[in-house]
């Protein structure tokens, strides 16, 4: 065992969670006895695990047994031993007084009654607090989800897992709000709770970056379960506090007005979410890094609390000063440097397209996007392969389009062919700004620089190119998958002149191609052949796919020698044409001739890329699927009609919102900038629906809930007809954006209305009504986010996923209607 054991991260995490559970105990949410029982059980489990693994290892050594995974068992033995020692130290501190005073008289038992809670907050302050809760939650959600995506090298799967954990934990926090607190006044909970809620996202973002290379080996792939448990633990404090505060605020407002205020408070929280979404999407993303945005959130929320409440103003004042001071020390770049060990982070910039980091190590400059390496300044071999493998296929290339990549290296290689024009297109204009110094060194009037989405650029340009070279990420996300579809290839062909060449590269294994890689390459080649007559693969640093109507050649070394072009690696000294041809032919011969094509609405390449990644973690995907299904069925069948309706509504709203975002992404490019506005639009509709629901009485709410389920099914059909109709990509983007905004408002309105109606049907105290309704909504939303991003879209595509959600609402609505009519008939017969 050569790697270091995680002493520091285990210590930090255990201390943090012990402090959090102590706060719950002191507030009375969890009794002191249950608090101690929980940690005693953890002590027992770590003791038994470490002890049994230790005995197993002793038997192995004493009797010379061959035990598979010996190193892994040893690692677990030590890690559980570390946890046992730390929890044992906590246990020792509990009983320190006992050990020091063995003959001390028996202590008085703790009081079993809790003080009567006095509501000393005004109704206006409660509404403002709900607004601040919503804004803080939305800003934290947008920023932290992007942090998980960046640090975990993730795709939609990582976002789905983190979002599901977020909603489940917030629902659990809402359930904790049912318990009576060990405090005297409501202000003693609300003000400290909102300040804690404002500060926790910054702490979470710090831990995500700090612990990444401590918990996981540097450069290692992070599996499904690792993502699940990591995001669960890191999001636990914030989400529990957020969910708890909503139930607490709704209960205080209901008791103050002597009527159920769960729906209206949900509306005020949603309005805060609208403000948070607009603030993060229109202001923070342009002014601050992710880390700085979270510090700005602390300052804003602290300032708001300072203005709206008169007591204990010292608390927000201290928090504001600390956060404002931290902003002056460039915390974003410092914290991001934890993710890039042994490299000097020179630039860390968050843009609407994602996080950009530039690092330097000796003379090599590396550029990362969302923690994925885009290019190294010293990778001459890859630069030469990318350019010359494509350019040598054309007898006289005059007009070239280079999309992304290393501008210094690849533009220099392109100049060797003396073309008339070279167009360099970079999707992220923030990236162009960072590379500006490098681009200025290439003083060539033939080179023109553009920024914009490649798909939209190719649709709008009237240029005809001889060679188009794509340096884009592999189809591991729906965002990048759209550049590898048959629709994209056909459109690209129209932008090529006679005998034009299209080229792109994907990461390649050295010799062996697994079944997932073969299926991925098969889908790509099948898609290319729908547009081009000739397709070949040239293996090198990457697998370079080349497509054209003209003949293509494997004789790269001979071609570059005939043209007399000076190169370091792509020449007869390093490349053997016969070997290159044999390897390329083998790649093509191993492909599935009956493979399906990759399409916008049926992202087969994305599914294969996901399967390729999951193949490194066998069994995890299937196990998580089974657990998810059992968990969903258990929660659904044990709930009341109101809870079931909210689970189905939350599931549908979350799933359809994600599908709407996916649709925008597929046809109009990146949605990083639009995500905040889509969330804000949904929350605006949510607030309107929640307030409108107050018009209904409990007697009419039941009937309207069933109508809403049928309306949700109708919304799914509307989404199918209007958003994914054939040829809609040709419609002006502003019309599609307007349509999507109206759809998201409608979806939010149906969800908000359903929430208020469900709260009217729930039974119990005000806190029980708020907690049950809110937690059911969030659990359903979590299931929807997971199901759509993990299963429906990767396996079926977007259209079947949308239709499935509509069918679920239809079936649920008709079954409940039938049950109600059958029950009424039975009563009439009796």
PDB file of C-alpha atoms in Angstrom, residues 389-564:
ATOM      1  CA  UNK A 389      -4.116  13.669 -41.276  1.00  0.00           C
ATOM      2  CA  UNK A 390      -6.954  15.851 -42.601  1.00  0.00           C
ATOM      3  CA  UNK A 391      -5.095  18.358 -44.793  1.00  0.00           C
ATOM      4  CA  UNK A 392      -3.143  15.690 -46.711  1.00  0.00           C
ATOM      5  CA  UNK A 393      -6.422  14.182 -47.920  1.00  0.00           C
ATOM      6  CA  UNK A 394      -7.154  17.265 -50.070  1.00  0.00           C
ATOM      7  CA  UNK A 395      -5.037  18.047 -53.161  1.00  0.00           C
ATOM      8  CA  UNK A 396      -5.148  21.834 -52.738  1.00  0.00           C
ATOM      9  CA  UNK A 397      -6.878  23.064 -49.527  1.00  0.00           C
ATOM     10  CA  UNK A 398      -7.599  26.797 -49.773  1.00  0.00           C
ATOM     11  CA  UNK A 399     -10.342  27.441 -47.216  1.00  0.00           C
ATOM     12  CA  UNK A 400     -10.016  25.859 -43.767  1.00  0.00           C
ATOM     13  CA  UNK A 401     -12.292  25.855 -40.724  1.00  0.00           C
ATOM     14  CA  UNK A 402     -10.649  24.902 -37.417  1.00  0.00           C
ATOM     15  CA  UNK A 403     -13.098  24.491 -34.522  1.00  0.00           C
ATOM     16  CA  UNK A 404     -11.463  24.858 -31.069  1.00  0.00           C
ATOM     17  CA  UNK A 405      -8.174  23.165 -30.198  1.00  0.00           C
ATOM     18  CA  UNK A 406      -4.700  24.572 -29.557  1.00  0.00           C
ATOM     19  CA  UNK A 407      -4.575  27.748 -31.682  1.00  0.00           C
ATOM     20  CA  UNK A 408      -0.812  28.255 -31.406  1.00  0.00           C
ATOM     21  CA  UNK A 409       0.081  24.709 -32.411  1.00  0.00           C
ATOM     22  CA  UNK A 410      -2.595  23.888 -34.984  1.00  0.00           C
ATOM     23  CA  UNK A 411      -2.808  27.261 -36.723  1.00  0.00           C
ATOM     24  CA  UNK A 412       0.962  27.179 -37.181  1.00  0.00           C
ATOM     25  CA  UNK A 413       0.709  23.737 -38.814  1.00  0.00           C
ATOM     26  CA  UNK A 414      -2.134  24.889 -41.079  1.00  0.00           C
ATOM     27  CA  UNK A 415      -0.065  27.817 -42.350  1.00  0.00           C
ATOM     28  CA  UNK A 416       2.390  25.336 -43.901  1.00  0.00           C
ATOM     29  CA  UNK A 417      -0.159  24.611 -46.655  1.00  0.00           C
ATOM     30  CA  UNK A 418      -0.383  28.293 -47.710  1.00  0.00           C
ATOM     31  CA  UNK A 419      -4.215  28.399 -47.712  1.00  0.00           C
ATOM     32  CA  UNK A 420      -6.165  31.483 -48.748  1.00  0.00           C
ATOM     33  CA  UNK A 421      -8.183  31.708 -45.518  1.00  0.00           C
ATOM     34  CA  UNK A 422      -8.178  30.000 -42.139  1.00  0.00           C
ATOM     35  CA  UNK A 423     -11.207  30.481 -39.916  1.00  0.00           C
ATOM     36  CA  UNK A 424     -10.669  29.642 -36.235  1.00  0.00           C
ATOM     37  CA  UNK A 425     -13.953  29.181 -34.354  1.00  0.00           C
ATOM     38  CA  UNK A 426     -14.102  28.957 -30.569  1.00  0.00           C
ATOM     39  CA  UNK A 427     -17.438  28.418 -28.862  1.00  0.00           C
ATOM     40  CA  UNK A 428     -16.434  30.053 -25.596  1.00  0.00           C
ATOM     41  CA  UNK A 429     -15.556  33.729 -26.085  1.00  0.00           C
ATOM     42  CA  UNK A 430     -14.139  33.774 -22.566  1.00  0.00           C
ATOM     43  CA  UNK A 431     -11.629  31.180 -23.772  1.00  0.00           C
ATOM     44  CA  UNK A 432     -10.687  33.457 -26.674  1.00  0.00           C
ATOM     45  CA  UNK A 433     -10.090  36.281 -24.229  1.00  0.00           C
ATOM     46  CA  UNK A 434      -7.725  34.108 -22.189  1.00  0.00           C
ATOM     47  CA  UNK A 435      -5.880  32.982 -25.346  1.00  0.00           C
ATOM     48  CA  UNK A 436      -5.707  36.491 -26.754  1.00  0.00           C
ATOM     49  CA  UNK A 437      -1.973  36.907 -26.074  1.00  0.00           C
ATOM     50  CA  UNK A 438      -1.182  33.672 -27.900  1.00  0.00           C
ATOM     51  CA  UNK A 439      -3.392  34.570 -30.875  1.00  0.00           C
ATOM     52  CA  UNK A 440      -1.791  38.016 -31.219  1.00  0.00           C
ATOM     53  CA  UNK A 441       1.570  36.349 -31.828  1.00  0.00           C
ATOM     54  CA  UNK A 442       0.166  34.820 -35.036  1.00  0.00           C
ATOM     55  CA  UNK A 443       0.148  37.922 -37.230  1.00  0.00           C
ATOM     56  CA  UNK A 444      -1.377  36.497 -40.395  1.00  0.00           C
ATOM     57  CA  UNK A 445      -4.136  38.395 -42.259  1.00  0.00           C
ATOM     58  CA  UNK A 446      -5.423  35.095 -43.653  1.00  0.00           C
ATOM     59  CA  UNK A 447      -6.476  33.981 -40.167  1.00  0.00           C
ATOM     60  CA  UNK A 448      -9.861  35.178 -38.927  1.00  0.00           C
ATOM     61  CA  UNK A 449     -11.090  34.504 -35.394  1.00  0.00           C
ATOM     62  CA  UNK A 450     -14.766  33.855 -34.595  1.00  0.00           C
ATOM     63  CA  UNK A 451     -16.653  33.025 -31.425  1.00  0.00           C
ATOM     64  CA  UNK A 452     -19.986  31.257 -31.259  1.00  0.00           C
ATOM     65  CA  UNK A 453     -21.704  27.917 -31.174  1.00  0.00           C
ATOM     66  CA  UNK A 454     -20.284  25.698 -33.992  1.00  0.00           C
ATOM     67  CA  UNK A 455     -23.718  24.340 -34.868  1.00  0.00           C
ATOM     68  CA  UNK A 456     -25.283  27.763 -35.248  1.00  0.00           C
ATOM     69  CA  UNK A 457     -22.215  29.098 -37.075  1.00  0.00           C
ATOM     70  CA  UNK A 458     -22.330  26.331 -39.686  1.00  0.00           C
ATOM     71  CA  UNK A 459     -26.078  26.798 -40.141  1.00  0.00           C
ATOM     72  CA  UNK A 460     -25.721  30.517 -40.787  1.00  0.00           C
ATOM     73  CA  UNK A 461     -22.463  30.781 -42.777  1.00  0.00           C
ATOM     74  CA  UNK A 462     -22.402  30.905 -46.585  1.00  0.00           C
ATOM     75  CA  UNK A 463     -18.741  29.825 -46.726  1.00  0.00           C
ATOM     76  CA  UNK A 464     -17.667  26.654 -48.519  1.00  0.00           C
ATOM     77  CA  UNK A 465     -14.646  25.015 -46.901  1.00  0.00           C
ATOM     78  CA  UNK A 466     -12.166  22.512 -48.280  1.00  0.00           C
ATOM     79  CA  UNK A 467     -11.347  21.079 -44.849  1.00  0.00           C
ATOM     80  CA  UNK A 468     -13.277  21.277 -41.566  1.00  0.00           C
ATOM     81  CA  UNK A 469     -11.374  20.074 -38.483  1.00  0.00           C
ATOM     82  CA  UNK A 470     -13.353  19.625 -35.260  1.00  0.00           C
ATOM     83  CA  UNK A 471     -11.512  19.635 -31.921  1.00  0.00           C
ATOM     84  CA  UNK A 472     -14.537  19.054 -29.716  1.00  0.00           C
ATOM     85  CA  UNK A 473     -15.088  16.930 -26.590  1.00  0.00           C
ATOM     86  CA  UNK A 474     -16.269  13.334 -27.124  1.00  0.00           C
ATOM     87  CA  UNK A 475     -20.050  12.688 -27.006  1.00  0.00           C
ATOM     88  CA  UNK A 476     -20.008  12.107 -23.251  1.00  0.00           C
ATOM     89  CA  UNK A 477     -22.718  14.727 -22.711  1.00  0.00           C
ATOM     90  CA  UNK A 478     -25.819  15.745 -24.627  1.00  0.00           C
ATOM     91  CA  UNK A 479     -24.130  19.109 -25.174  1.00  0.00           C
ATOM     92  CA  UNK A 480     -21.274  17.518 -27.135  1.00  0.00           C
ATOM     93  CA  UNK A 481     -23.308  14.629 -28.604  1.00  0.00           C
ATOM     94  CA  UNK A 482     -25.037  17.018 -31.042  1.00  0.00           C
ATOM     95  CA  UNK A 483     -21.742  17.368 -32.983  1.00  0.00           C
ATOM     96  CA  UNK A 484     -21.689  13.631 -33.738  1.00  0.00           C
ATOM     97  CA  UNK A 485     -25.195  13.070 -35.105  1.00  0.00           C
ATOM     98  CA  UNK A 486     -26.295  12.229 -38.624  1.00  0.00           C
ATOM     99  CA  UNK A 487     -28.165  15.570 -38.713  1.00  0.00           C
ATOM    100  CA  UNK A 488     -24.942  17.442 -37.952  1.00  0.00           C
ATOM    101  CA  UNK A 489     -22.902  15.469 -40.489  1.00  0.00           C
ATOM    102  CA  UNK A 490     -25.452  16.082 -43.235  1.00  0.00           C
ATOM    103  CA  UNK A 491     -25.541  19.783 -42.485  1.00  0.00           C
ATOM    104  CA  UNK A 492     -21.719  19.945 -42.393  1.00  0.00           C
ATOM    105  CA  UNK A 493     -21.528  18.314 -45.814  1.00  0.00           C
ATOM    106  CA  UNK A 494     -23.437  21.252 -47.288  1.00  0.00           C
ATOM    107  CA  UNK A 495     -20.645  23.569 -46.055  1.00  0.00           C
ATOM    108  CA  UNK A 496     -17.889  21.593 -47.823  1.00  0.00           C
ATOM    109  CA  UNK A 497     -16.751  22.227 -51.374  1.00  0.00           C
ATOM    110  CA  UNK A 498     -16.142  19.525 -53.963  1.00  0.00           C
ATOM    111  CA  UNK A 499     -13.929  16.839 -52.431  1.00  0.00           C
ATOM    112  CA  UNK A 500     -14.113  18.544 -49.003  1.00  0.00           C
ATOM    113  CA  UNK A 501     -12.890  16.754 -45.867  1.00  0.00           C
ATOM    114  CA  UNK A 502     -14.476  16.501 -42.439  1.00  0.00           C
ATOM    115  CA  UNK A 503     -12.207  15.373 -39.591  1.00  0.00           C
ATOM    116  CA  UNK A 504     -12.547  14.837 -35.852  1.00  0.00           C
ATOM    117  CA  UNK A 505     -10.727  12.770 -33.225  1.00  0.00           C
ATOM    118  CA  UNK A 506     -11.794  10.756 -30.201  1.00  0.00           C
ATOM    119  CA  UNK A 507      -9.708   9.266 -27.379  1.00  0.00           C
ATOM    120  CA  UNK A 508      -8.388   5.816 -28.274  1.00  0.00           C
ATOM    121  CA  UNK A 509      -7.028   2.798 -26.416  1.00  0.00           C
ATOM    122  CA  UNK A 510      -3.629   1.539 -27.525  1.00  0.00           C
ATOM    123  CA  UNK A 511      -4.499  -1.896 -28.899  1.00  0.00           C
ATOM    124  CA  UNK A 512      -7.677  -3.456 -27.511  1.00  0.00           C
ATOM    125  CA  UNK A 513     -11.113  -2.027 -28.260  1.00  0.00           C
ATOM    126  CA  UNK A 514     -13.751  -3.018 -25.689  1.00  0.00           C
ATOM    127  CA  UNK A 515     -17.312  -3.785 -26.736  1.00  0.00           C
ATOM    128  CA  UNK A 516     -18.541  -0.344 -25.611  1.00  0.00           C
ATOM    129  CA  UNK A 517     -15.838   1.428 -27.655  1.00  0.00           C
ATOM    130  CA  UNK A 518     -16.658  -0.730 -30.677  1.00  0.00           C
ATOM    131  CA  UNK A 519     -20.364   0.152 -30.415  1.00  0.00           C
ATOM    132  CA  UNK A 520     -19.533   3.851 -30.080  1.00  0.00           C
ATOM    133  CA  UNK A 521     -17.273   3.827 -33.140  1.00  0.00           C
ATOM    134  CA  UNK A 522     -19.865   1.789 -35.046  1.00  0.00           C
ATOM    135  CA  UNK A 523     -22.569   4.373 -34.363  1.00  0.00           C
ATOM    136  CA  UNK A 524     -20.299   7.232 -35.441  1.00  0.00           C
ATOM    137  CA  UNK A 525     -19.201   5.552 -38.661  1.00  0.00           C
ATOM    138  CA  UNK A 526     -22.812   4.602 -39.483  1.00  0.00           C
ATOM    139  CA  UNK A 527     -23.838   8.243 -38.899  1.00  0.00           C
ATOM    140  CA  UNK A 528     -20.998   9.556 -41.083  1.00  0.00           C
ATOM    141  CA  UNK A 529     -21.978   7.199 -43.907  1.00  0.00           C
ATOM    142  CA  UNK A 530     -25.470   8.701 -44.051  1.00  0.00           C
ATOM    143  CA  UNK A 531     -23.789  11.878 -45.375  1.00  0.00           C
ATOM    144  CA  UNK A 532     -20.439  10.819 -46.884  1.00  0.00           C
ATOM    145  CA  UNK A 533     -19.468   8.116 -49.354  1.00  0.00           C
ATOM    146  CA  UNK A 534     -16.005   7.420 -47.882  1.00  0.00           C
ATOM    147  CA  UNK A 535     -15.112   7.089 -44.194  1.00  0.00           C
ATOM    148  CA  UNK A 536     -11.784   5.923 -42.680  1.00  0.00           C
ATOM    149  CA  UNK A 537     -10.205   5.921 -39.205  1.00  0.00           C
ATOM    150  CA  UNK A 538      -6.528   6.812 -38.752  1.00  0.00           C
ATOM    151  CA  UNK A 539      -5.223   5.648 -35.336  1.00  0.00           C
ATOM    152  CA  UNK A 540      -2.709   7.787 -33.473  1.00  0.00           C
ATOM    153  CA  UNK A 541      -2.746   9.838 -30.294  1.00  0.00           C
ATOM    154  CA  UNK A 542      -6.475   9.774 -30.985  1.00  0.00           C
ATOM    155  CA  UNK A 543      -8.665   7.841 -33.381  1.00  0.00           C
ATOM    156  CA  UNK A 544      -9.020  10.345 -36.236  1.00  0.00           C
ATOM    157  CA  UNK A 545     -12.283   9.957 -38.179  1.00  0.00           C
ATOM    158  CA  UNK A 546     -12.128  11.277 -41.767  1.00  0.00           C
ATOM    159  CA  UNK A 547     -15.111  11.573 -44.118  1.00  0.00           C
ATOM    160  CA  UNK A 548     -15.452  12.826 -47.697  1.00  0.00           C
ATOM    161  CA  UNK A 549     -17.118  12.264 -51.059  1.00  0.00           C
ATOM    162  CA  UNK A 550     -13.609  11.984 -52.525  1.00  0.00           C
ATOM    163  CA  UNK A 551     -11.211   9.090 -52.075  1.00  0.00           C
ATOM    164  CA  UNK A 552      -9.292   9.000 -48.774  1.00  0.00           C
ATOM    165  CA  UNK A 553      -5.797   7.661 -48.224  1.00  0.00           C
ATOM    166  CA  UNK A 554      -3.874   5.925 -45.442  1.00  0.00           C
ATOM    167  CA  UNK A 555      -0.513   6.856 -47.022  1.00  0.00           C
ATOM    168  CA  UNK A 556       0.211   9.799 -44.748  1.00  0.00           C
ATOM    169  CA  UNK A 557       4.009   9.479 -44.654  1.00  0.00           C
ATOM    170  CA  UNK A 558       4.247   9.293 -48.454  1.00  0.00           C
ATOM    171  CA  UNK A 559       1.854  12.220 -48.937  1.00  0.00           C
ATOM    172  CA  UNK A 560       3.705  14.564 -46.581  1.00  0.00           C
ATOM    173  CA  UNK A 561       7.033  13.626 -48.143  1.00  0.00           C
ATOM    174  CA  UNK A 562       5.678  14.406 -51.644  1.00  0.00           C
ATOM    175  CA  UNK A 563       4.465  17.832 -50.514  1.00  0.00           C
ATOM    176  CA  UNK A 564       7.762  18.669 -48.807  1.00  0.00           C
TER     177      UNK A 564
END
